[in-house]
Amino acid sequence: MDMSAIGLGLTIDLVAIFILAYGIFFRRHGKADVALAYIALNIGVFAAVVLLSGSEVNMGFAFGLFGILSIIRLRSTTLSQNEVAYFFVSLVLGLINSLGTSEPLLVIGFDTLLLALMIGFDRQFSTRAVSEQRVVLDRALTDPKLLREEIEFRLNSPVVAVEILEIDFVREMTIVNASVRQTSRVDSSSPALSFSRS
């Protein structure tokens, strides 16, 4: 292994992932835990690829392993679509910077392109910050349109996405995860909100 090339690649990677996680994502979405997860994923991928590239392990197997890990990570928690985009870009940055240590200028060019695209797309599709709320309603709602309207009425904010966690017809209750634009007085740090509408 060329340790100087690896060191340069790691430096480039750290700069790129910190710009992505904290310079772009955290400043716009305010989720420090998710930003930290992006950094951990990126550094882990970088280290694993560097080690595997110098061993007898087939790289196809390595990429397959990363694919499996990505699926597990995506299924383990609720992520919005823009968070999924950041997730994969952090993964790609780790791969590019670890495999392209012999071509630092090319790597920097690809990193810059990816970061610029994320800045542009996030600004285009996330003009306002999005918060996630766990909402408990005292109505059993199965119609997605009615459910969205109910949440928008209660939170006084436009709903970006709704994930139904539970519908209880006996207790007349619906529990959802709602992603809303932060345009109302609702405190985004609250773990759950319960509403009753007669």
mmCIF file with all atom_site columns, C-alpha atoms in Angstrom:
data_model
loop_
_atom_site.group_PDB
_atom_site.id
_atom_site.type_symbol
_atom_site.label_atom_id
_atom_site.label_alt_id
_atom_site.label_comp_id
_atom_site.label_asym_id
_atom_site.label_entity_id
_atom_site.label_seq_id
_atom_site.pdbx_PDB_ins_code
_atom_site.Cartn_x
_atom_site.Cartn_y
_atom_site.Cartn_z
_atom_site.occupancy
_atom_site.B_iso_or_equiv
_atom_site.pdbx_formal_charge
_atom_site.auth_seq_id
_atom_site.auth_comp_id
_atom_site.auth_asym_id
_atom_site.auth_atom_id
_atom_site.pdbx_PDB_model_num
ATOM 1   C CA . MET A 1 1   ? 0.000   0.000   0.000   1.00 0.00 ? 1   MET A CA 1
ATOM 2   C CA . ASP A 1 2   ? 1.128   3.522   -0.776  1.00 0.00 ? 2   ASP A CA 1
ATOM 3   C CA . MET A 1 3   ? 0.534   5.157   2.598   1.00 0.00 ? 3   MET A CA 1
ATOM 4   C CA . SER A 1 4   ? 1.083   8.674   1.277   1.00 0.00 ? 4   SER A CA 1
ATOM 5   C CA . ALA A 1 5   ? -1.591  8.181   -1.395  1.00 0.00 ? 5   ALA A CA 1
ATOM 6   C CA . ILE A 1 6   ? -3.963  6.702   1.157   1.00 0.00 ? 6   ILE A CA 1
ATOM 7   C CA . GLY A 1 7   ? -3.315  9.603   3.500   1.00 0.00 ? 7   GLY A CA 1
ATOM 8   C CA . LEU A 1 8   ? -4.045  12.101  0.734   1.00 0.00 ? 8   LEU A CA 1
ATOM 9   C CA . GLY A 1 9   ? -7.188  10.235  -0.219  1.00 0.00 ? 9   GLY A CA 1
ATOM 10  C CA . LEU A 1 10  ? -8.350  10.172  3.404   1.00 0.00 ? 10  LEU A CA 1
ATOM 11  C CA . THR A 1 11  ? -7.747  13.902  3.746   1.00 0.00 ? 11  THR A CA 1
ATOM 12  C CA . ILE A 1 12  ? -9.770  14.622  0.617   1.00 0.00 ? 12  ILE A CA 1
ATOM 13  C CA . ASP A 1 13  ? -12.504 12.286  1.817   1.00 0.00 ? 13  ASP A CA 1
ATOM 14  C CA . LEU A 1 14  ? -12.735 13.894  5.256   1.00 0.00 ? 14  LEU A CA 1
ATOM 15  C CA . VAL A 1 15  ? -12.981 17.361  3.759   1.00 0.00 ? 15  VAL A CA 1
ATOM 16  C CA . ALA A 1 16  ? -15.682 16.236  1.327   1.00 0.00 ? 16  ALA A CA 1
ATOM 17  C CA . ILE A 1 17  ? -17.800 14.364  3.878   1.00 0.00 ? 17  ILE A CA 1
ATOM 18  C CA . PHE A 1 18  ? -17.642 17.165  6.454   1.00 0.00 ? 18  PHE A CA 1
ATOM 19  C CA . ILE A 1 19  ? -18.791 19.628  3.802   1.00 0.00 ? 19  ILE A CA 1
ATOM 20  C CA . LEU A 1 20  ? -21.637 17.274  2.852   1.00 0.00 ? 20  LEU A CA 1
ATOM 21  C CA . ALA A 1 21  ? -22.715 16.346  6.381   1.00 0.00 ? 21  ALA A CA 1
ATOM 22  C CA . TYR A 1 22  ? -22.270 19.608  8.265   1.00 0.00 ? 22  TYR A CA 1
ATOM 23  C CA . GLY A 1 23  ? -21.732 22.273  5.614   1.00 0.00 ? 23  GLY A CA 1
ATOM 24  C CA . ILE A 1 24  ? -24.808 21.288  3.606   1.00 0.00 ? 24  ILE A CA 1
ATOM 25  C CA . PHE A 1 25  ? -27.064 18.755  5.354   1.00 0.00 ? 25  PHE A CA 1
ATOM 26  C CA . PHE A 1 26  ? -26.863 19.913  8.972   1.00 0.00 ? 26  PHE A CA 1
ATOM 27  C CA . ARG A 1 27  ? -27.131 23.602  8.125   1.00 0.00 ? 27  ARG A CA 1
ATOM 28  C CA . ARG A 1 28  ? -30.324 22.998  6.143   1.00 0.00 ? 28  ARG A CA 1
ATOM 29  C CA . HIS A 1 29  ? -31.973 20.178  8.096   1.00 0.00 ? 29  HIS A CA 1
ATOM 30  C CA . GLY A 1 30  ? -30.525 20.495  11.600  1.00 0.00 ? 30  GLY A CA 1
ATOM 31  C CA . LYS A 1 31  ? -30.185 16.755  12.304  1.00 0.00 ? 31  LYS A CA 1
ATOM 32  C CA . ALA A 1 32  ? -26.835 16.264  13.990  1.00 0.00 ? 32  ALA A CA 1
ATOM 33  C CA . ASP A 1 33  ? -27.358 12.539  14.599  1.00 0.00 ? 33  ASP A CA 1
ATOM 34  C CA . VAL A 1 34  ? -28.031 11.861  10.913  1.00 0.00 ? 34  VAL A CA 1
ATOM 35  C CA . ALA A 1 35  ? -25.031 13.981  9.881   1.00 0.00 ? 35  ALA A CA 1
ATOM 36  C CA . LEU A 1 36  ? -22.841 11.946  12.227  1.00 0.00 ? 36  LEU A CA 1
ATOM 37  C CA . ALA A 1 37  ? -24.205 8.735   10.706  1.00 0.00 ? 37  ALA A CA 1
ATOM 38  C CA . TYR A 1 38  ? -23.170 9.960   7.237   1.00 0.00 ? 38  TYR A CA 1
ATOM 39  C CA . ILE A 1 39  ? -19.637 10.634  8.449   1.00 0.00 ? 39  ILE A CA 1
ATOM 40  C CA . ALA A 1 40  ? -19.371 7.263   10.197  1.00 0.00 ? 40  ALA A CA 1
ATOM 41  C CA . LEU A 1 41  ? -20.633 5.464   7.095   1.00 0.00 ? 41  LEU A CA 1
ATOM 42  C CA . ASN A 1 42  ? -18.250 7.337   4.820   1.00 0.00 ? 42  ASN A CA 1
ATOM 43  C CA . ILE A 1 43  ? -15.166 6.711   6.934   1.00 0.00 ? 43  ILE A CA 1
ATOM 44  C CA . GLY A 1 44  ? -16.111 3.075   7.440   1.00 0.00 ? 44  GLY A CA 1
ATOM 45  C CA . VAL A 1 45  ? -16.506 2.538   3.703   1.00 0.00 ? 45  VAL A CA 1
ATOM 46  C CA . PHE A 1 46  ? -13.198 4.276   3.009   1.00 0.00 ? 46  PHE A CA 1
ATOM 47  C CA . ALA A 1 47  ? -11.325 2.121   5.535   1.00 0.00 ? 47  ALA A CA 1
ATOM 48  C CA . ALA A 1 48  ? -12.938 -1.124  4.389   1.00 0.00 ? 48  ALA A CA 1
ATOM 49  C CA . VAL A 1 49  ? -12.265 -0.510  0.695   1.00 0.00 ? 49  VAL A CA 1
ATOM 50  C CA . VAL A 1 50  ? -8.639  0.437   1.332   1.00 0.00 ? 50  VAL A CA 1
ATOM 51  C CA . LEU A 1 51  ? -8.093  -2.760  3.316   1.00 0.00 ? 51  LEU A CA 1
ATOM 52  C CA . LEU A 1 52  ? -9.954  -4.970  0.838   1.00 0.00 ? 52  LEU A CA 1
ATOM 53  C CA . SER A 1 53  ? -8.125  -3.511  -2.156  1.00 0.00 ? 53  SER A CA 1
ATOM 54  C CA . GLY A 1 54  ? -4.847  -4.814  -0.732  1.00 0.00 ? 54  GLY A CA 1
ATOM 55  C CA . SER A 1 55  ? -6.130  -8.309  0.022   1.00 0.00 ? 55  SER A CA 1
ATOM 56  C CA . GLU A 1 56  ? -7.224  -11.363 -1.915  1.00 0.00 ? 56  GLU A CA 1
ATOM 57  C CA . VAL A 1 57  ? -10.898 -10.598 -1.394  1.00 0.00 ? 57  VAL A CA 1
ATOM 58  C CA . ASN A 1 58  ? -12.768 -10.125 -4.645  1.00 0.00 ? 58  ASN A CA 1
ATOM 59  C CA . MET A 1 59  ? -13.950 -6.511  -5.042  1.00 0.00 ? 59  MET A CA 1
ATOM 60  C CA . GLY A 1 60  ? -17.276 -7.737  -6.413  1.00 0.00 ? 60  GLY A CA 1
ATOM 61  C CA . PHE A 1 61  ? -17.856 -9.455  -3.095  1.00 0.00 ? 61  PHE A CA 1
ATOM 62  C CA . ALA A 1 62  ? -16.912 -6.272  -1.263  1.00 0.00 ? 62  ALA A CA 1
ATOM 63  C CA . PHE A 1 63  ? -19.369 -4.124  -3.217  1.00 0.00 ? 63  PHE A CA 1
ATOM 64  C CA . GLY A 1 64  ? -22.057 -6.752  -2.681  1.00 0.00 ? 64  GLY A CA 1
ATOM 65  C CA . LEU A 1 65  ? -21.394 -6.576  1.038   1.00 0.00 ? 65  LEU A CA 1
ATOM 66  C CA . PHE A 1 66  ? -21.762 -2.782  1.010   1.00 0.00 ? 66  PHE A CA 1
ATOM 67  C CA . GLY A 1 67  ? -25.043 -3.181  -0.867  1.00 0.00 ? 67  GLY A CA 1
ATOM 68  C CA . ILE A 1 68  ? -26.379 -5.533  1.806   1.00 0.00 ? 68  ILE A CA 1
ATOM 69  C CA . LEU A 1 69  ? -25.262 -3.175  4.572   1.00 0.00 ? 69  LEU A CA 1
ATOM 70  C CA . SER A 1 70  ? -26.962 -0.263  2.790   1.00 0.00 ? 70  SER A CA 1
ATOM 71  C CA . ILE A 1 71  ? -30.258 -2.152  2.574   1.00 0.00 ? 71  ILE A CA 1
ATOM 72  C CA . ILE A 1 72  ? -30.076 -3.052  6.262   1.00 0.00 ? 72  ILE A CA 1
ATOM 73  C CA . ARG A 1 73  ? -29.339 0.578   7.173   1.00 0.00 ? 73  ARG A CA 1
ATOM 74  C CA . LEU A 1 74  ? -32.189 1.902   5.053   1.00 0.00 ? 74  LEU A CA 1
ATOM 75  C CA . ARG A 1 75  ? -34.674 -0.590  6.526   1.00 0.00 ? 75  ARG A CA 1
ATOM 76  C CA . SER A 1 76  ? -33.586 -0.010  10.109  1.00 0.00 ? 76  SER A CA 1
ATOM 77  C CA . THR A 1 77  ? -35.035 3.465   10.429  1.00 0.00 ? 77  THR A CA 1
ATOM 78  C CA . THR A 1 78  ? -37.355 5.915   8.748   1.00 0.00 ? 78  THR A CA 1
ATOM 79  C CA . LEU A 1 79  ? -35.485 8.160   6.322   1.00 0.00 ? 79  LEU A CA 1
ATOM 80  C CA . SER A 1 80  ? -36.909 10.875  4.129   1.00 0.00 ? 80  SER A CA 1
ATOM 81  C CA . GLN A 1 81  ? -36.022 10.814  0.454   1.00 0.00 ? 81  GLN A CA 1
ATOM 82  C CA . ASN A 1 82  ? -33.513 13.639  0.760   1.00 0.00 ? 82  ASN A CA 1
ATOM 83  C CA . GLU A 1 83  ? -31.826 11.805  3.648   1.00 0.00 ? 83  GLU A CA 1
ATOM 84  C CA . VAL A 1 84  ? -31.578 8.709   1.455   1.00 0.00 ? 84  VAL A CA 1
ATOM 85  C CA . ALA A 1 85  ? -29.909 10.855  -1.228  1.00 0.00 ? 85  ALA A CA 1
ATOM 86  C CA . TYR A 1 86  ? -27.332 12.130  1.280   1.00 0.00 ? 86  TYR A CA 1
ATOM 87  C CA . PHE A 1 87  ? -26.846 8.574   2.508   1.00 0.00 ? 87  PHE A CA 1
ATOM 88  C CA . PHE A 1 88  ? -25.872 7.306   -0.935  1.00 0.00 ? 88  PHE A CA 1
ATOM 89  C CA . VAL A 1 89  ? -23.708 10.321  -1.747  1.00 0.00 ? 89  VAL A CA 1
ATOM 90  C CA . SER A 1 90  ? -21.743 9.776   1.483   1.00 0.00 ? 90  SER A CA 1
ATOM 91  C CA . LEU A 1 91  ? -21.344 6.133   0.439   1.00 0.00 ? 91  LEU A CA 1
ATOM 92  C CA . VAL A 1 92  ? -20.164 7.101   -3.047  1.00 0.00 ? 92  VAL A CA 1
ATOM 93  C CA . LEU A 1 93  ? -17.700 9.649   -1.653  1.00 0.00 ? 93  LEU A CA 1
ATOM 94  C CA . GLY A 1 94  ? -16.128 6.956   0.477   1.00 0.00 ? 94  GLY A CA 1
ATOM 95  C CA . LEU A 1 95  ? -15.796 4.648   -2.523  1.00 0.00 ? 95  LEU A CA 1
ATOM 96  C CA . ILE A 1 96  ? -14.439 7.288   -4.888  1.00 0.00 ? 96  ILE A CA 1
ATOM 97  C CA . ASN A 1 97  ? -11.878 8.656   -2.465  1.00 0.00 ? 97  ASN A CA 1
ATOM 98  C CA . SER A 1 98  ? -10.636 5.206   -1.453  1.00 0.00 ? 98  SER A CA 1
ATOM 99  C CA . LEU A 1 99  ? -10.369 3.764   -4.974  1.00 0.00 ? 99  LEU A CA 1
ATOM 100 C CA . GLY A 1 100 ? -8.980  6.876   -6.661  1.00 0.00 ? 100 GLY A CA 1
ATOM 101 C CA . THR A 1 101 ? -5.992  7.561   -4.438  1.00 0.00 ? 101 THR A CA 1
ATOM 102 C CA . SER A 1 102 ? -3.657  7.476   -7.472  1.00 0.00 ? 102 SER A CA 1
ATOM 103 C CA . GLU A 1 103 ? -5.638  10.222  -9.250  1.00 0.00 ? 103 GLU A CA 1
ATOM 104 C CA . PRO A 1 104 ? -6.220  12.958  -6.648  1.00 0.00 ? 104 PRO A CA 1
ATOM 105 C CA . LEU A 1 105 ? -7.186  15.672  -9.144  1.00 0.00 ? 105 LEU A CA 1
ATOM 106 C CA . LEU A 1 106 ? -9.816  13.437  -10.727 1.00 0.00 ? 106 LEU A CA 1
ATOM 107 C CA . VAL A 1 107 ? -11.126 12.493  -7.294  1.00 0.00 ? 107 VAL A CA 1
ATOM 108 C CA . ILE A 1 108 ? -11.354 16.132  -6.229  1.00 0.00 ? 108 ILE A CA 1
ATOM 109 C CA . GLY A 1 109 ? -13.226 16.888  -9.440  1.00 0.00 ? 109 GLY A CA 1
ATOM 110 C CA . PHE A 1 110 ? -15.810 14.161  -8.802  1.00 0.00 ? 110 PHE A CA 1
ATOM 111 C CA . ASP A 1 111 ? -16.165 15.180  -5.152  1.00 0.00 ? 111 ASP A CA 1
ATOM 112 C CA . THR A 1 112 ? -16.734 18.786  -6.151  1.00 0.00 ? 112 THR A CA 1
ATOM 113 C CA . LEU A 1 113 ? -19.307 17.743  -8.738  1.00 0.00 ? 113 LEU A CA 1
ATOM 114 C CA . LEU A 1 114 ? -21.234 15.602  -6.239  1.00 0.00 ? 114 LEU A CA 1
ATOM 115 C CA . LEU A 1 115 ? -21.222 18.330  -3.595  1.00 0.00 ? 115 LEU A CA 1
ATOM 116 C CA . ALA A 1 116 ? -22.324 20.957  -6.101  1.00 0.00 ? 116 ALA A CA 1
ATOM 117 C CA . LEU A 1 117 ? -25.175 18.734  -7.272  1.00 0.00 ? 117 LEU A CA 1
ATOM 118 C CA . MET A 1 118 ? -26.326 18.149  -3.701  1.00 0.00 ? 118 MET A CA 1
ATOM 119 C CA . ILE A 1 119 ? -26.239 21.878  -2.968  1.00 0.00 ? 119 ILE A CA 1
ATOM 120 C CA . GLY A 1 120 ? -28.305 22.607  -6.059  1.00 0.00 ? 120 GLY A CA 1
ATOM 121 C CA . PHE A 1 121 ? -30.827 19.787  -5.688  1.00 0.00 ? 121 PHE A CA 1
ATOM 122 C CA . ASP A 1 122 ? -31.316 20.273  -1.974  1.00 0.00 ? 122 ASP A CA 1
ATOM 123 C CA . ARG A 1 123 ? -31.900 23.974  -2.479  1.00 0.00 ? 123 ARG A CA 1
ATOM 124 C CA . GLN A 1 124 ? -34.364 23.223  -5.273  1.00 0.00 ? 124 GLN A CA 1
ATOM 125 C CA . PHE A 1 125 ? -36.399 20.565  -3.469  1.00 0.00 ? 125 PHE A CA 1
ATOM 126 C CA . SER A 1 126 ? -35.933 21.611  0.167   1.00 0.00 ? 126 SER A CA 1
ATOM 127 C CA . THR A 1 127 ? -36.541 25.324  0.183   1.00 0.00 ? 127 THR A CA 1
ATOM 128 C CA . ARG A 1 128 ? -37.614 25.094  3.825   1.00 0.00 ? 128 ARG A CA 1
ATOM 129 C CA . ALA A 1 129 ? -36.405 22.830  6.591   1.00 0.00 ? 129 ALA A CA 1
ATOM 130 C CA . VAL A 1 130 ? -38.355 19.630  7.168   1.00 0.00 ? 130 VAL A CA 1
ATOM 131 C CA . SER A 1 131 ? -39.068 18.220  10.611  1.00 0.00 ? 131 SER A CA 1
ATOM 132 C CA . GLU A 1 132 ? -40.389 14.794  11.527  1.00 0.00 ? 132 GLU A CA 1
ATOM 133 C CA . GLN A 1 133 ? -43.201 14.406  14.040  1.00 0.00 ? 133 GLN A CA 1
ATOM 134 C CA . ARG A 1 134 ? -44.738 11.300  15.558  1.00 0.00 ? 134 ARG A CA 1
ATOM 135 C CA . VAL A 1 135 ? -48.433 12.148  15.573  1.00 0.00 ? 135 VAL A CA 1
ATOM 136 C CA . VAL A 1 136 ? -51.194 10.283  17.416  1.00 0.00 ? 136 VAL A CA 1
ATOM 137 C CA . LEU A 1 137 ? -54.748 10.963  16.232  1.00 0.00 ? 137 LEU A CA 1
ATOM 138 C CA . ASP A 1 138 ? -57.916 9.795   17.972  1.00 0.00 ? 138 ASP A CA 1
ATOM 139 C CA . ARG A 1 139 ? -59.440 8.716   14.670  1.00 0.00 ? 139 ARG A CA 1
ATOM 140 C CA . ALA A 1 140 ? -58.817 5.564   12.646  1.00 0.00 ? 140 ALA A CA 1
ATOM 141 C CA . LEU A 1 141 ? -57.978 7.035   9.248   1.00 0.00 ? 141 LEU A CA 1
ATOM 142 C CA . THR A 1 142 ? -57.176 4.786   6.294   1.00 0.00 ? 142 THR A CA 1
ATOM 143 C CA . ASP A 1 143 ? -57.596 7.291   3.467   1.00 0.00 ? 143 ASP A CA 1
ATOM 144 C CA . PRO A 1 144 ? -54.141 8.825   2.744   1.00 0.00 ? 144 PRO A CA 1
ATOM 145 C CA . LYS A 1 145 ? -55.694 12.063  1.487   1.00 0.00 ? 145 LYS A CA 1
ATOM 146 C CA . LEU A 1 146 ? -57.850 12.529  4.588   1.00 0.00 ? 146 LEU A CA 1
ATOM 147 C CA . LEU A 1 147 ? -54.930 11.617  6.811   1.00 0.00 ? 147 LEU A CA 1
ATOM 148 C CA . ARG A 1 148 ? -52.698 14.200  5.163   1.00 0.00 ? 148 ARG A CA 1
ATOM 149 C CA . GLU A 1 149 ? -55.404 16.868  5.436   1.00 0.00 ? 149 GLU A CA 1
ATOM 150 C CA . GLU A 1 150 ? -55.941 16.041  9.113   1.00 0.00 ? 150 GLU A CA 1
ATOM 151 C CA . ILE A 1 151 ? -52.258 16.361  9.928   1.00 0.00 ? 151 ILE A CA 1
ATOM 152 C CA . GLU A 1 152 ? -51.893 19.596  7.961   1.00 0.00 ? 152 GLU A CA 1
ATOM 153 C CA . PHE A 1 153 ? -54.909 21.014  9.806   1.00 0.00 ? 153 PHE A CA 1
ATOM 154 C CA . ARG A 1 154 ? -53.518 20.068  13.219  1.00 0.00 ? 154 ARG A CA 1
ATOM 155 C CA . LEU A 1 155 ? -49.899 21.057  12.640  1.00 0.00 ? 155 LEU A CA 1
ATOM 156 C CA . ASN A 1 156 ? -50.726 24.091  10.500  1.00 0.00 ? 156 ASN A CA 1
ATOM 157 C CA . SER A 1 157 ? -47.892 23.084  8.168   1.00 0.00 ? 157 SER A CA 1
ATOM 158 C CA . PRO A 1 158 ? -47.680 21.487  4.720   1.00 0.00 ? 158 PRO A CA 1
ATOM 159 C CA . VAL A 1 159 ? -47.047 17.754  4.933   1.00 0.00 ? 159 VAL A CA 1
ATOM 160 C CA . VAL A 1 160 ? -44.181 16.372  2.866   1.00 0.00 ? 160 VAL A CA 1
ATOM 161 C CA . ALA A 1 161 ? -44.607 12.673  3.665   1.00 0.00 ? 161 ALA A CA 1
ATOM 162 C CA . VAL A 1 162 ? -46.659 10.454  5.968   1.00 0.00 ? 162 VAL A CA 1
ATOM 163 C CA . GLU A 1 163 ? -45.793 6.955   7.179   1.00 0.00 ? 163 GLU A CA 1
ATOM 164 C CA . ILE A 1 164 ? -48.587 5.064   8.939   1.00 0.00 ? 164 ILE A CA 1
ATOM 165 C CA . LEU A 1 165 ? -47.221 3.210   11.949  1.00 0.00 ? 165 LEU A CA 1
ATOM 166 C CA . GLU A 1 166 ? -50.448 1.868   13.427  1.00 0.00 ? 166 GLU A CA 1
ATOM 167 C CA . ILE A 1 167 ? -54.216 2.001   12.857  1.00 0.00 ? 167 ILE A CA 1
ATOM 168 C CA . ASP A 1 168 ? -56.364 0.824   15.762  1.00 0.00 ? 168 ASP A CA 1
ATOM 169 C CA . PHE A 1 169 ? -60.071 0.530   14.940  1.00 0.00 ? 169 PHE A CA 1
ATOM 170 C CA . VAL A 1 170 ? -61.000 -0.605  18.453  1.00 0.00 ? 170 VAL A CA 1
ATOM 171 C CA . ARG A 1 171 ? -59.483 2.407   20.211  1.00 0.00 ? 171 ARG A CA 1
ATOM 172 C CA . GLU A 1 172 ? -60.115 4.728   17.248  1.00 0.00 ? 172 GLU A CA 1
ATOM 173 C CA . MET A 1 173 ? -56.474 5.754   16.931  1.00 0.00 ? 173 MET A CA 1
ATOM 174 C CA . THR A 1 174 ? -53.955 6.372   14.158  1.00 0.00 ? 174 THR A CA 1
ATOM 175 C CA . ILE A 1 175 ? -50.221 6.739   14.769  1.00 0.00 ? 175 ILE A CA 1
ATOM 176 C CA . VAL A 1 176 ? -48.035 8.174   12.017  1.00 0.00 ? 176 VAL A CA 1
ATOM 177 C CA . ASN A 1 177 ? -44.628 9.646   11.341  1.00 0.00 ? 177 ASN A CA 1
ATOM 178 C CA . ALA A 1 178 ? -45.178 12.913  9.516   1.00 0.00 ? 178 ALA A CA 1
ATOM 179 C CA . SER A 1 179 ? -42.561 14.991  7.722   1.00 0.00 ? 179 SER A CA 1
ATOM 180 C CA . VAL A 1 180 ? -43.670 18.627  7.638   1.00 0.00 ? 180 VAL A CA 1
ATOM 181 C CA . ARG A 1 181 ? -42.256 21.942  6.514   1.00 0.00 ? 181 ARG A CA 1
ATOM 182 C CA . GLN A 1 182 ? -41.237 24.070  9.476   1.00 0.00 ? 182 GLN A CA 1
ATOM 183 C CA . THR A 1 183 ? -43.634 26.930  8.904   1.00 0.00 ? 183 THR A CA 1
ATOM 184 C CA . SER A 1 184 ? -45.721 26.712  12.064  1.00 0.00 ? 184 SER A CA 1
ATOM 185 C CA . ARG A 1 185 ? -45.245 27.140  15.769  1.00 0.00 ? 185 ARG A CA 1
ATOM 186 C CA . VAL A 1 186 ? -44.891 23.380  16.356  1.00 0.00 ? 186 VAL A CA 1
ATOM 187 C CA . ASP A 1 187 ? -41.776 22.449  18.297  1.00 0.00 ? 187 ASP A CA 1
ATOM 188 C CA . SER A 1 188 ? -39.838 19.997  16.107  1.00 0.00 ? 188 SER A CA 1
ATOM 189 C CA . SER A 1 189 ? -38.020 18.581  19.130  1.00 0.00 ? 189 SER A CA 1
ATOM 190 C CA . SER A 1 190 ? -41.166 17.065  20.639  1.00 0.00 ? 190 SER A CA 1
ATOM 191 C CA . PRO A 1 191 ? -41.136 13.256  20.402  1.00 0.00 ? 191 PRO A CA 1
ATOM 192 C CA . ALA A 1 192 ? -44.883 12.824  19.838  1.00 0.00 ? 192 ALA A CA 1
ATOM 193 C CA . LEU A 1 193 ? -48.021 14.890  19.400  1.00 0.00 ? 193 LEU A CA 1
ATOM 194 C CA . SER A 1 194 ? -51.524 13.730  20.238  1.00 0.00 ? 194 SER A CA 1
ATOM 195 C CA . PHE A 1 195 ? -54.609 15.331  18.727  1.00 0.00 ? 195 PHE A CA 1
ATOM 196 C CA . SER A 1 196 ? -58.343 15.003  19.120  1.00 0.00 ? 196 SER A CA 1
ATOM 197 C CA . ARG A 1 197 ? -60.688 16.423  16.521  1.00 0.00 ? 197 ARG A CA 1
ATOM 198 C CA . SER A 1 198 ? -64.408 16.228  17.045  1.00 0.00 ? 198 SER A CA 1
#
